[in-house]
Coordinates of C-alpha atoms in Angstrom, one line a residue:
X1 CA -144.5 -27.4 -14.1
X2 CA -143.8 -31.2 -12.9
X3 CA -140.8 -30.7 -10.5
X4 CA -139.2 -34.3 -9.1
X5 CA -136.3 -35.2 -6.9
X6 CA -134.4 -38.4 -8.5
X7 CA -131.7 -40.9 -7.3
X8 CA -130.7 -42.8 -4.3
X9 CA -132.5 -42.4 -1.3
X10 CA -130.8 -39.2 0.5
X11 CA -128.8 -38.2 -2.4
X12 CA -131.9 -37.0 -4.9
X13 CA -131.0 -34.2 -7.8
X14 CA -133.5 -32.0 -8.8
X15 CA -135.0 -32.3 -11.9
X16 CA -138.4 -31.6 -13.8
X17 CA -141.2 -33.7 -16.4
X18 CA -141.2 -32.2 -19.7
X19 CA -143.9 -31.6 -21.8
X20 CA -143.1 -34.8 -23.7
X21 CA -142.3 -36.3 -20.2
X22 CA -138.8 -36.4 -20.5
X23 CA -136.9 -36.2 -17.0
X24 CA -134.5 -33.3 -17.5
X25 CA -131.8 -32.3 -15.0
X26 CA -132.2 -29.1 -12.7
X27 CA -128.7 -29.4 -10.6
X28 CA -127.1 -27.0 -12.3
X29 CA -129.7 -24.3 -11.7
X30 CA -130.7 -25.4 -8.1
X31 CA -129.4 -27.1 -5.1
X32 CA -132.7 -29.0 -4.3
X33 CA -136.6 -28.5 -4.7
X34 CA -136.7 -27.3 -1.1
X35 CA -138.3 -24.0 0.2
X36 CA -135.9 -21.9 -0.7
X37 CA -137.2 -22.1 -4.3
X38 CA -140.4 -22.3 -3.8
X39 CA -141.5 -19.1 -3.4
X40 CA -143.4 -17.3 -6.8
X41 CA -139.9 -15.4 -7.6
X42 CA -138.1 -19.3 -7.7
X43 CA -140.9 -20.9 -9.5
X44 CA -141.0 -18.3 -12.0
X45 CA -137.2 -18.4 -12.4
X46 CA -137.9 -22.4 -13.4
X47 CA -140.4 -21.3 -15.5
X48 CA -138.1 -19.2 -17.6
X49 CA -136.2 -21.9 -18.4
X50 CA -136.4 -24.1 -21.5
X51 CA -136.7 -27.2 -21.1
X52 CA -134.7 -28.4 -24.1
X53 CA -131.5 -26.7 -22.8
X54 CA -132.2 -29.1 -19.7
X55 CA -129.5 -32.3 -19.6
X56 CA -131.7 -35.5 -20.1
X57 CA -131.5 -37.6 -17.3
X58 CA -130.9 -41.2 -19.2
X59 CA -132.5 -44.5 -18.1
X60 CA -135.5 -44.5 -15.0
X61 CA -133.9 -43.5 -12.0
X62 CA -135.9 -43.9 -8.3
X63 CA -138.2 -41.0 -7.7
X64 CA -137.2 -39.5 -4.1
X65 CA -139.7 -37.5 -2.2
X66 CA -141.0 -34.4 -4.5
X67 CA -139.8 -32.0 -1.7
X68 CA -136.4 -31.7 -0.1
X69 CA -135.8 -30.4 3.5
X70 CA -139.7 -30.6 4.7
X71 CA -139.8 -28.3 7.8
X72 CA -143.2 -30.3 9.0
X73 CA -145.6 -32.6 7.9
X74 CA -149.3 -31.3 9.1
X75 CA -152.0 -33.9 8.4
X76 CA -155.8 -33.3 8.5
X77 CA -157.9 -36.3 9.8
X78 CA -161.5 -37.1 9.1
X79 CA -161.9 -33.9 6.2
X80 CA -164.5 -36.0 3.8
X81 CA -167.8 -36.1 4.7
X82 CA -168.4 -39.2 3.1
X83 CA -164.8 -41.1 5.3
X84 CA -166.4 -39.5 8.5
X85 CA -169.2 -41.6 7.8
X86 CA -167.9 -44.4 7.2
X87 CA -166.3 -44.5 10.5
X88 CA -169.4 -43.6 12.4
X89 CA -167.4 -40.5 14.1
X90 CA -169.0 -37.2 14.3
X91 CA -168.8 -34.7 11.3
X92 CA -165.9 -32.1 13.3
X93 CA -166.2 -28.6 13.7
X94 CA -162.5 -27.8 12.9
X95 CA -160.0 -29.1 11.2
X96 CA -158.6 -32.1 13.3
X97 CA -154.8 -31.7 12.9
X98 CA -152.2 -34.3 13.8
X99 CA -148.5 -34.7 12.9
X100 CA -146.7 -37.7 10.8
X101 CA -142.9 -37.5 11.7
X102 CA -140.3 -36.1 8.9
X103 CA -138.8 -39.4 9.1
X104 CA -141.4 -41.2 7.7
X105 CA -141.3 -39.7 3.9
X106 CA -140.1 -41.9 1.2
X107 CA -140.7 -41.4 -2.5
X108 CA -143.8 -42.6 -4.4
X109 CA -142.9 -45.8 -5.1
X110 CA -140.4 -47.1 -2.2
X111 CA -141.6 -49.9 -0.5
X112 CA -144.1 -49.4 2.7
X113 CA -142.5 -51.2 5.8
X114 CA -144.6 -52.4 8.3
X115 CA -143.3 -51.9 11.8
X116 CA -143.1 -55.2 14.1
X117 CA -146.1 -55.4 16.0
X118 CA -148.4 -54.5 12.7
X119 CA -151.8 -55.9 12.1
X120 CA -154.1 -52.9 11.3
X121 CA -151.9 -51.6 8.3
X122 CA -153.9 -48.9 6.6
X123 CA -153.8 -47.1 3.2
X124 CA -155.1 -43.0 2.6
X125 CA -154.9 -41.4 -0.5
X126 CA -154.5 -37.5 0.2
X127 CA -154.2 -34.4 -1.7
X128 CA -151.0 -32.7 0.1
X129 CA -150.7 -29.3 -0.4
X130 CA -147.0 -27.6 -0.2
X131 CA -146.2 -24.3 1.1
X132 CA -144.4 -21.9 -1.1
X133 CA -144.7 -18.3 0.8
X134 CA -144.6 -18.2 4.4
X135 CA -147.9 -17.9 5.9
X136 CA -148.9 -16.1 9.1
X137 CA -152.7 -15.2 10.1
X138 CA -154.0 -15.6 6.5
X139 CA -157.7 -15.5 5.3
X140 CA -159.2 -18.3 3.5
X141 CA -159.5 -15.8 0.2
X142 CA -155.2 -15.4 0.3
X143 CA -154.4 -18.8 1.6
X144 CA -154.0 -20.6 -2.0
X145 CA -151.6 -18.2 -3.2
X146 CA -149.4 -19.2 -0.5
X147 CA -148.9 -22.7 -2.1
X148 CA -146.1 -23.5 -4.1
X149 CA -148.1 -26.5 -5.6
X150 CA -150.1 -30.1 -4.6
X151 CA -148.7 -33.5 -5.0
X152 CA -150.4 -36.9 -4.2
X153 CA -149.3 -38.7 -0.2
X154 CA -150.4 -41.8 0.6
X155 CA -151.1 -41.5 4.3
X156 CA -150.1 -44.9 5.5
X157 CA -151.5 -45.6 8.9
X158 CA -151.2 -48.6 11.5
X159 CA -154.4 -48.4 13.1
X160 CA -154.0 -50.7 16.1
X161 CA -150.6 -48.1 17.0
X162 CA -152.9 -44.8 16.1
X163 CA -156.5 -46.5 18.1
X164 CA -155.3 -48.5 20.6
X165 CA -152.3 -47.3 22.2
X166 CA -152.9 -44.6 24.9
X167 CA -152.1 -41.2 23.0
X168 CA -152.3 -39.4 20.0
X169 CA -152.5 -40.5 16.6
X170 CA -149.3 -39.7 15.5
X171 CA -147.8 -42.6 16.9
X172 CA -149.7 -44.7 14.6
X173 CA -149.0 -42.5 11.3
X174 CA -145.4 -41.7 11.6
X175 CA -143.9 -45.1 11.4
X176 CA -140.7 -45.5 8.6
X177 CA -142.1 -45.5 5.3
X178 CA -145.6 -44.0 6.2
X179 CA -144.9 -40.7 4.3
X180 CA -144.9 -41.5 0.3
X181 CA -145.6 -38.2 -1.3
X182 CA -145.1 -37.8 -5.2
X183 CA -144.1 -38.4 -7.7
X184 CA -143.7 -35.2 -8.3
X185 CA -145.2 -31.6 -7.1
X186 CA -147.0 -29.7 -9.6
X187 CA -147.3 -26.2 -9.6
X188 CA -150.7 -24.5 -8.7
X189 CA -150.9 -22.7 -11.9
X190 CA -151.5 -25.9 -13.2
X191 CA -154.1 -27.3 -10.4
X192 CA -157.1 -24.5 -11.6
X193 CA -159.8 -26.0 -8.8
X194 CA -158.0 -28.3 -5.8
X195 CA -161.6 -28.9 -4.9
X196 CA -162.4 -31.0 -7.9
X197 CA -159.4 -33.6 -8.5
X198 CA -160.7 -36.9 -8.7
X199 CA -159.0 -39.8 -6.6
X200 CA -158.4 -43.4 -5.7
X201 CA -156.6 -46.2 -4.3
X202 CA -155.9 -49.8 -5.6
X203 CA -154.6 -53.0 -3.2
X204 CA -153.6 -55.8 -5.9
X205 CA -155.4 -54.7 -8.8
X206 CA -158.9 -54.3 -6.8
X207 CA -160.7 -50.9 -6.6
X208 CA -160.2 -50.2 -2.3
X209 CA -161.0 -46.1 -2.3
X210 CA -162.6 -43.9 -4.4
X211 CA -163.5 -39.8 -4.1
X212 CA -163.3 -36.2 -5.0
X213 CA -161.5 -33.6 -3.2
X214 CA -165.1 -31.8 -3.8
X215 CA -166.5 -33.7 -0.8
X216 CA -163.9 -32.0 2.0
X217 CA -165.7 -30.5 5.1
X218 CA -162.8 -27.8 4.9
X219 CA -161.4 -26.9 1.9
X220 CA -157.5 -26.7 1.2
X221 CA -157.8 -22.8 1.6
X222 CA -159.8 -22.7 4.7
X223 CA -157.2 -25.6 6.0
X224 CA -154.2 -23.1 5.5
X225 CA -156.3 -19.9 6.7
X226 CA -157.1 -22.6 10.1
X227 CA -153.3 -23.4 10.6
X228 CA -151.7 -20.2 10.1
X229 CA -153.6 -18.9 13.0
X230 CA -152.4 -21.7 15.3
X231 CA -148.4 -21.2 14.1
X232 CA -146.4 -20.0 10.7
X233 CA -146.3 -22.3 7.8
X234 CA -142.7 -22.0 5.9
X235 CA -141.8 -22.7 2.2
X236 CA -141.8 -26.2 2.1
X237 CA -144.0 -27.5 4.9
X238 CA -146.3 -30.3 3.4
X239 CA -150.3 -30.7 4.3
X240 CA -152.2 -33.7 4.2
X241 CA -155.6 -32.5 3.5
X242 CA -157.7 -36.3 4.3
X243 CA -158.8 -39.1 2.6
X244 CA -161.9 -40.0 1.0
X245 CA -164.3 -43.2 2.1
X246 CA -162.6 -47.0 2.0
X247 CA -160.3 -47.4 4.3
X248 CA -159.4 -50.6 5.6
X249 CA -160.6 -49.7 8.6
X250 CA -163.9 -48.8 7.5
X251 CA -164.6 -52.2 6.0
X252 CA -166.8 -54.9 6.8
X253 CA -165.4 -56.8 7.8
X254 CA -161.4 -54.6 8.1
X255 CA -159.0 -55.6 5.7
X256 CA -155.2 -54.8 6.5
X257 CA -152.3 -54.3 4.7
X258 CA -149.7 -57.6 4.7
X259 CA -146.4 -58.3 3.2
X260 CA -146.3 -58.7 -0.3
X261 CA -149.7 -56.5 -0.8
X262 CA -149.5 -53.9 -3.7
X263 CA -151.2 -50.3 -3.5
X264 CA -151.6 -48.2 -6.3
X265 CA -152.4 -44.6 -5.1
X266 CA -153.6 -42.0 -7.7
X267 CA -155.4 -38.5 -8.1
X268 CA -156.3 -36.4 -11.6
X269 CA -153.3 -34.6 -12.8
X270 CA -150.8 -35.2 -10.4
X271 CA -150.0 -38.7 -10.9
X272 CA -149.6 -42.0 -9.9
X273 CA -147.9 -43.6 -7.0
X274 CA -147.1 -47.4 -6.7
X275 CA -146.0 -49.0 -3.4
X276 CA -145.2 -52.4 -2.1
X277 CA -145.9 -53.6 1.2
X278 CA -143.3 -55.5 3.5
X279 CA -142.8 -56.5 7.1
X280 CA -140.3 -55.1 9.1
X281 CA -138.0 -58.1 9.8

């Protein structure tokens, strides 16, 4: 299944794709696609229904978020091989985990704000990963069942905030608008191998990143079996699982996101987000 959130920004409906890709209308069988649904007993439940009993939704309302109500927003930094290199940092011997604020997700194809102060804007095309069973001190071999389904986030990062301010990362990642995920959150049944989804990102029509999920130091599964030692993940938590190679940053020389600039963020079988860039007056 291709579950969406639609309509104005903080008022989204549920709703899901068809297979003719027909928006159909979920608010009369539930409040939200939030964790409480997420679970295998509320996907199934969606499942059951057909789609053709489903109101249409009419016209080609905004896309919200795919997920309602995120709990937290765990990001995974430098997890391909190939984007490690690229910086010249170290390959790392666990997952490097940092946190992008709630506030910061917007739907696939809001505009990207950049903050006042910004001159290292950054794009990152990520597979997210979205919890659907709580998990507590899983193994690698159980973690994937414990996802409700993946989505695509485009991890929007103001390098000169995350590099050069004394701190943590965070405070370069969790800026207004940095959070895109969508357009919508497909179910795992339908995501055989997260290790093999092909990926990219394009700034005004030009080719910036390219990759496969296949070149992850940690795969999605070990990435939940890592977290869910260090705390619980709930229904409905989002993970950021990296970015492939071309960045900005990684450029030579950098190139930065201004007002006005396009990005294009895309990965096999989940689909395709489109945002534009502006400057915070």
């Amino acid at each position: 299944m291709k579950l969406v959130r639609y309509g104005q920004s903080g008022q989204e409906k549920p709703g899901l794709i068809d297979a003719d890709g027909t928006l159909r209308d979920l608010s009369g069988q539930v409040a939200d696609i939030a964790g409480d649904v997420l679970g295998d007993a509320g996907l199934e439940a969606l499942r059951a229904l057909d789609p053709a009993d489903l109101p249409v939704v009419e016209g080609s309302p905004r896309l919200g978020a795919c997920v309602g109500n995120v709990g937290k927003m765990l990001c995974i930094g430098l997890n391909y091989r190939d984007h490690a290199e690229e910086t010249g940092l170290p390959i790392p011997d666990h997952p490097i985990l940092f946190l992008k604020a709630n506030s910061a997700i917007v739907g696939p194809d809001d505009d990207v704000i950049l903050p006042r102060g910004s001159e290292k804007g950054d794009w990152e095309v990520e597979l997210a990963a979205v919890i659907g069973k709580t998990a507590k001190y899983v193994t690698p071999e159980e973690a994937l069942d414990h996802v409700a389904g993946y989505c695509v986030a485009n991890d929007v990062s103001e390098r000169g905030f995350q590099m050069d301010l004394s701190g943590q990362w965070t405070k370069g990642k969790s800026c207004d608008t940095f959070g895109p995920i969508g357009p919508w959150l497909v179910t795992r049944d339908e995501v055989p191998d997260p290790q093999d989804l092909d990926m990219s990102v394009d700034v005004n029509g030009k080719r910036m990143q390219t990759g496969n999920s296949a070149t992850m130091i940690f795969t999605v599964a070990e990435i939940i079996a890592h977290l869910s030692e260090l705390m619980t993940l709930h229904p409905g938590d989002v993970i950021l699982t990296g970015t492939p190679p071309g960045v900005g940053m990684g450029m030579k020389p950098p190139v930065y996101l201004k007002d006005g600039d396009v990005m294009e963020i895309w990965i096999e079988g989940l689909g395709r987000q489109r945002q534009k860039v502006r400057a915070d007056a």
